[in-house]
């Protein structure tokens, strides 16, 4: 990955990134945060943490009131260092546990719970507000509702998308280590079904006014990170951010589908 961590911006900077499953928003956002010297918030991990806690406690996920009670009372700590964004519940590191299939297969039930969404949005806004005041002077926050509900006033809002085939292949390689036919089939339900479930309670398939769209279908991870950094620097007017080949990167951003939301 090109470049090392840059000094934090001299003024507070919030970057909000949303997009469908498999678009790469988590990895890209974390690496962009490291490049710009900002904090990083993975809001999807918060829903996973609530889901994991419910499973551990034997709470029926269809009991919306009980699940909401878990969310409101959960001792949840979100690490915002992009180099080690740990997730802790009751002081326990659950970063690996929340990625298990038993959580991935049912987390949409938790994410569709409006009371849970309200509680986690509140917590997300608190993390973002604290990051503005923190030593890194800002944050890259990614996940559902970020660009439209949680941080509509973010300095830069991006919808990171990719074709369904590209997203399936990326998730298959991540989960199964391969993007052959069997791996794609095994991944399809997780990606397509979860997007269908989540789209009922959050808008992330099309950009709203003021949200920039980046289609990363034909880009490598490195190219996507470079492009997002360039777009952020341009739109947030970060003249103090040193970027190698900034003009070239902005040209790349324009050529691969960075545009203003309709």
Short mmCIF file of C-alpha atoms in Angstrom, two decimals:
data_model
loop_
_atom_site.label_atom_id
_atom_site.label_comp_id
_atom_site.label_asym_id
_atom_site.label_seq_id
_atom_site.Cartn_x
_atom_site.Cartn_y
_atom_site.Cartn_z
CA UNK A 1 0.00 0.00 0.00
CA UNK A 2 1.58 3.30 -1.05
CA UNK A 3 2.38 5.98 1.46
CA UNK A 4 2.65 5.93 5.21
CA UNK A 5 0.41 7.58 7.75
CA UNK A 6 0.14 11.30 7.11
CA UNK A 7 -0.09 13.93 9.84
CA UNK A 8 -3.66 14.66 10.83
CA UNK A 9 -5.39 17.55 9.13
CA UNK A 10 -5.01 20.85 11.02
CA UNK A 11 -8.77 21.21 11.04
CA UNK A 12 -11.40 18.60 11.92
CA UNK A 13 -12.27 16.32 9.02
CA UNK A 14 -15.06 13.74 8.81
CA UNK A 15 -15.29 11.38 5.85
CA UNK A 16 -18.41 9.20 5.56
CA UNK A 17 -18.38 6.09 3.35
CA UNK A 18 -21.32 3.82 2.53
CA UNK A 19 -21.97 1.17 -0.09
CA UNK A 20 -23.28 -2.33 -0.73
CA UNK A 21 -21.77 -5.54 0.68
CA UNK A 22 -18.48 -6.50 -0.92
CA UNK A 23 -17.77 -3.02 -2.24
CA UNK A 24 -14.63 -2.90 -0.11
CA UNK A 25 -15.77 0.01 2.04
CA UNK A 26 -14.38 -1.37 5.31
CA UNK A 27 -10.86 -2.10 4.06
CA UNK A 28 -10.70 1.01 1.90
CA UNK A 29 -11.97 3.27 4.70
CA UNK A 30 -9.47 1.86 7.19
CA UNK A 31 -6.55 2.36 4.81
CA UNK A 32 -7.70 5.86 3.85
CA UNK A 33 -7.93 6.77 7.53
CA UNK A 34 -4.35 5.56 8.05
CA UNK A 35 -3.13 7.52 5.03
CA UNK A 36 -4.77 10.74 6.24
CA UNK A 37 -3.88 10.26 9.89
CA UNK A 38 -7.53 10.06 10.97
CA UNK A 39 -9.47 7.75 13.26
CA UNK A 40 -11.55 4.93 11.78
CA UNK A 41 -15.05 3.78 12.71
CA UNK A 42 -16.52 0.52 11.44
CA UNK A 43 -20.21 0.91 12.24
CA UNK A 44 -21.08 -2.50 10.82
CA UNK A 45 -18.98 -4.05 13.56
CA UNK A 46 -21.29 -2.43 16.10
CA UNK A 47 -24.32 -4.30 14.72
CA UNK A 48 -22.26 -7.48 14.68
CA UNK A 49 -21.27 -6.93 18.30
CA UNK A 50 -24.91 -6.58 19.36
CA UNK A 51 -25.79 -9.69 17.37
CA UNK A 52 -22.93 -11.65 18.93
CA UNK A 53 -23.96 -10.56 22.42
CA UNK A 54 -27.55 -11.67 21.79
CA UNK A 55 -26.40 -15.08 20.56
CA UNK A 56 -24.11 -15.49 23.55
CA UNK A 57 -26.95 -14.62 25.93
CA UNK A 58 -29.53 -16.77 24.19
CA UNK A 59 -31.70 -13.80 23.21
CA UNK A 60 -34.19 -14.55 20.44
CA UNK A 61 -33.32 -12.21 17.56
CA UNK A 62 -36.98 -12.05 16.56
CA UNK A 63 -37.80 -10.51 19.95
CA UNK A 64 -37.12 -6.93 18.92
CA UNK A 65 -37.66 -5.44 22.36
CA UNK A 66 -35.21 -7.86 23.98
CA UNK A 67 -32.58 -7.26 21.30
CA UNK A 68 -33.00 -3.50 21.70
CA UNK A 69 -32.50 -3.87 25.46
CA UNK A 70 -29.21 -5.67 24.79
CA UNK A 71 -28.10 -2.88 22.45
CA UNK A 72 -28.94 -0.13 24.95
CA UNK A 73 -27.20 -1.84 27.85
CA UNK A 74 -24.18 -3.22 26.00
CA UNK A 75 -20.74 -2.30 27.30
CA UNK A 76 -19.29 -1.76 23.82
CA UNK A 77 -15.93 -0.15 23.08
CA UNK A 78 -14.96 0.62 19.49
CA UNK A 79 -11.25 0.99 18.88
CA UNK A 80 -10.71 3.75 16.29
CA UNK A 81 -7.01 3.32 15.54
CA UNK A 82 -7.01 2.27 11.85
CA UNK A 83 -3.98 0.07 12.49
CA UNK A 84 -5.79 -1.90 15.22
CA UNK A 85 -9.55 -1.23 15.20
CA UNK A 86 -10.51 -3.63 17.95
CA UNK A 87 -14.05 -4.26 19.22
CA UNK A 88 -14.63 -5.02 22.89
CA UNK A 89 -17.76 -6.19 24.68
CA UNK A 90 -17.56 -6.20 28.49
CA UNK A 91 -13.83 -5.72 28.09
CA UNK A 92 -13.42 -8.80 25.90
CA UNK A 93 -11.91 -8.50 22.43
CA UNK A 94 -14.59 -9.91 20.10
CA UNK A 95 -13.11 -8.72 16.82
CA UNK A 96 -12.74 -12.27 15.51
CA UNK A 97 -15.92 -13.65 17.08
CA UNK A 98 -18.20 -11.14 15.37
CA UNK A 99 -16.93 -12.23 11.94
CA UNK A 100 -17.98 -15.84 12.41
CA UNK A 101 -20.57 -17.33 10.06
CA UNK A 102 -23.10 -17.73 12.88
CA UNK A 103 -23.10 -13.94 13.24
CA UNK A 104 -22.82 -13.07 9.54
CA UNK A 105 -25.80 -15.25 8.66
CA UNK A 106 -28.21 -13.49 11.05
CA UNK A 107 -26.83 -9.99 11.67
CA UNK A 108 -29.36 -8.52 9.23
CA UNK A 109 -32.10 -9.34 11.75
CA UNK A 110 -30.37 -7.07 14.25
CA UNK A 111 -29.65 -4.39 11.65
CA UNK A 112 -33.34 -4.27 10.71
CA UNK A 113 -34.37 -3.54 14.29
CA UNK A 114 -35.24 0.17 14.33
CA UNK A 115 -34.69 0.56 18.07
CA UNK A 116 -31.22 -0.95 17.72
CA UNK A 117 -30.49 1.35 14.80
CA UNK A 118 -31.52 4.37 16.85
CA UNK A 119 -29.25 3.37 19.74
CA UNK A 120 -26.24 2.63 17.56
CA UNK A 121 -26.70 5.80 15.52
CA UNK A 122 -26.57 7.72 18.80
CA UNK A 123 -23.33 5.99 19.75
CA UNK A 124 -21.88 6.53 16.29
CA UNK A 125 -22.53 10.26 16.46
CA UNK A 126 -20.80 10.35 19.85
CA UNK A 127 -17.71 8.62 18.43
CA UNK A 128 -17.61 11.00 15.47
CA UNK A 129 -17.99 14.05 17.71
CA UNK A 130 -15.19 12.81 19.97
CA UNK A 131 -12.97 12.17 16.94
CA UNK A 132 -13.43 15.75 15.77
CA UNK A 133 -12.01 16.89 19.11
CA UNK A 134 -9.40 14.12 19.35
CA UNK A 135 -5.70 14.25 18.63
CA UNK A 136 -6.20 13.00 15.06
CA UNK A 137 -8.77 15.73 14.40
CA UNK A 138 -11.24 13.57 12.52
CA UNK A 139 -12.45 10.19 11.38
CA UNK A 140 -13.32 8.05 8.40
CA UNK A 141 -16.64 6.43 9.34
CA UNK A 142 -18.15 3.72 7.17
CA UNK A 143 -21.35 1.73 7.11
CA UNK A 144 -25.09 1.95 6.74
CA UNK A 145 -26.79 5.34 7.28
CA UNK A 146 -23.48 7.18 7.60
CA UNK A 147 -23.81 9.45 4.57
CA UNK A 148 -27.53 10.12 4.99
CA UNK A 149 -28.56 9.87 8.66
CA UNK A 150 -25.58 9.64 11.03
CA UNK A 151 -23.22 12.15 9.44
CA UNK A 152 -25.07 14.09 6.73
CA UNK A 153 -22.82 17.06 7.60
CA UNK A 154 -19.58 15.15 6.96
CA UNK A 155 -16.97 17.09 5.01
CA UNK A 156 -16.87 14.40 2.33
CA UNK A 157 -19.52 11.74 1.74
CA UNK A 158 -18.81 8.84 -0.61
CA UNK A 159 -20.90 5.95 -1.92
CA UNK A 160 -18.39 3.23 -2.78
CA UNK A 161 -19.91 0.73 -5.16
CA UNK A 162 -18.98 -2.00 -7.63
CA UNK A 163 -20.74 -4.41 -9.95
CA UNK A 164 -22.44 -7.40 -8.33
CA UNK A 165 -19.95 -9.77 -9.95
CA UNK A 166 -16.98 -7.79 -8.65
CA UNK A 167 -18.47 -7.65 -5.15
CA UNK A 168 -19.21 -11.38 -5.12
CA UNK A 169 -15.67 -12.19 -6.26
CA UNK A 170 -14.10 -9.97 -3.61
CA UNK A 171 -16.18 -11.42 -0.80
CA UNK A 172 -15.57 -14.99 -2.04
CA UNK A 173 -11.80 -14.43 -2.01
CA UNK A 174 -12.04 -12.87 1.45
CA UNK A 175 -14.15 -15.65 2.96
CA UNK A 176 -13.19 -18.74 0.93
CA UNK A 177 -9.79 -17.80 -0.50
CA UNK A 178 -11.05 -18.32 -4.05
CA UNK A 179 -13.48 -16.83 -6.54
CA UNK A 180 -14.24 -20.04 -8.44
CA UNK A 181 -17.85 -21.02 -9.20
CA UNK A 182 -18.43 -22.90 -5.96
CA UNK A 183 -17.02 -20.06 -3.85
CA UNK A 184 -19.18 -17.53 -5.69
CA UNK A 185 -22.29 -19.62 -5.09
CA UNK A 186 -21.44 -19.98 -1.41
CA UNK A 187 -21.04 -16.22 -1.12
CA UNK A 188 -24.01 -15.08 -3.17
CA UNK A 189 -26.61 -15.39 -0.44
CA UNK A 190 -24.51 -13.46 2.08
CA UNK A 191 -23.94 -10.55 -0.29
CA UNK A 192 -27.17 -10.33 -2.30
CA UNK A 193 -29.60 -11.29 0.47
CA UNK A 194 -27.99 -9.02 3.04
CA UNK A 195 -28.13 -6.05 0.68
CA UNK A 196 -31.80 -6.80 0.02
CA UNK A 197 -32.49 -7.02 3.76
CA UNK A 198 -30.54 -3.88 4.63
CA UNK A 199 -32.03 -1.84 1.79
CA UNK A 200 -35.37 -1.98 3.58
CA UNK A 201 -34.03 0.14 6.45
CA UNK A 202 -31.13 2.08 4.93
CA UNK A 203 -30.38 3.83 1.66
CA UNK A 204 -27.03 2.80 0.22
CA UNK A 205 -27.62 1.61 -3.35
CA UNK A 206 -27.90 5.09 -4.88
CA UNK A 207 -26.26 8.34 -3.84
CA UNK A 208 -28.38 11.14 -2.41
CA UNK A 209 -27.69 14.82 -2.99
CA UNK A 210 -24.16 15.81 -2.09
CA UNK A 211 -22.83 12.23 -1.97
CA UNK A 212 -20.02 11.34 -4.37
CA UNK A 213 -20.20 7.99 -6.17
CA UNK A 214 -17.09 5.89 -6.82
CA UNK A 215 -17.43 2.71 -8.86
CA UNK A 216 -14.42 0.55 -8.02
CA UNK A 217 -15.34 -2.42 -10.25
CA UNK A 218 -12.23 -2.07 -12.40
CA UNK A 219 -9.85 -0.90 -9.68
CA UNK A 220 -7.43 -2.74 -7.46
CA UNK A 221 -7.54 -2.11 -3.73
CA UNK A 222 -4.48 0.12 -4.00
CA UNK A 223 -6.02 2.15 -6.82
CA UNK A 224 -9.29 2.53 -4.93
CA UNK A 225 -7.52 3.82 -1.82
CA UNK A 226 -5.43 6.24 -3.90
CA UNK A 227 -8.54 7.51 -5.63
CA UNK A 228 -10.53 8.01 -2.43
CA UNK A 229 -7.60 9.87 -0.81
CA UNK A 230 -7.34 12.14 -3.85
CA UNK A 231 -11.08 12.77 -3.91
CA UNK A 232 -11.12 13.59 -0.19
CA UNK A 233 -8.14 15.93 -0.57
CA UNK A 234 -9.79 17.69 -3.49
CA UNK A 235 -13.30 18.07 -2.07
CA UNK A 236 -12.20 18.91 1.47
CA UNK A 237 -9.52 21.26 0.11
CA UNK A 238 -6.75 19.60 2.08
CA UNK A 239 -3.87 21.52 0.58
CA UNK A 240 -1.68 20.50 3.53
CA UNK A 241 -1.99 16.80 2.64
CA UNK A 242 1.04 15.67 0.67
CA UNK A 243 -0.03 13.36 -2.15
CA UNK A 244 2.33 11.90 -4.70
CA UNK A 245 0.85 12.35 -8.17
CA UNK A 246 -2.25 14.12 -6.84
CA UNK A 247 -3.24 15.51 -10.25
CA UNK A 248 -2.98 12.08 -11.83
CA UNK A 249 -5.09 10.56 -9.07
CA UNK A 250 -7.82 13.14 -9.52
CA UNK A 251 -7.84 12.31 -13.24
CA UNK A 252 -8.19 8.63 -12.32
CA UNK A 253 -11.04 9.45 -9.96
CA UNK A 254 -12.91 11.27 -12.71
CA UNK A 255 -12.33 8.47 -15.22
CA UNK A 256 -13.70 5.64 -13.08
CA UNK A 257 -16.99 7.14 -12.08
CA UNK A 258 -16.58 9.59 -9.26
CA UNK A 259 -19.57 11.87 -9.51
CA UNK A 260 -22.00 13.96 -7.55
CA UNK A 261 -25.14 12.23 -6.36
CA UNK A 262 -28.24 13.05 -8.30
#
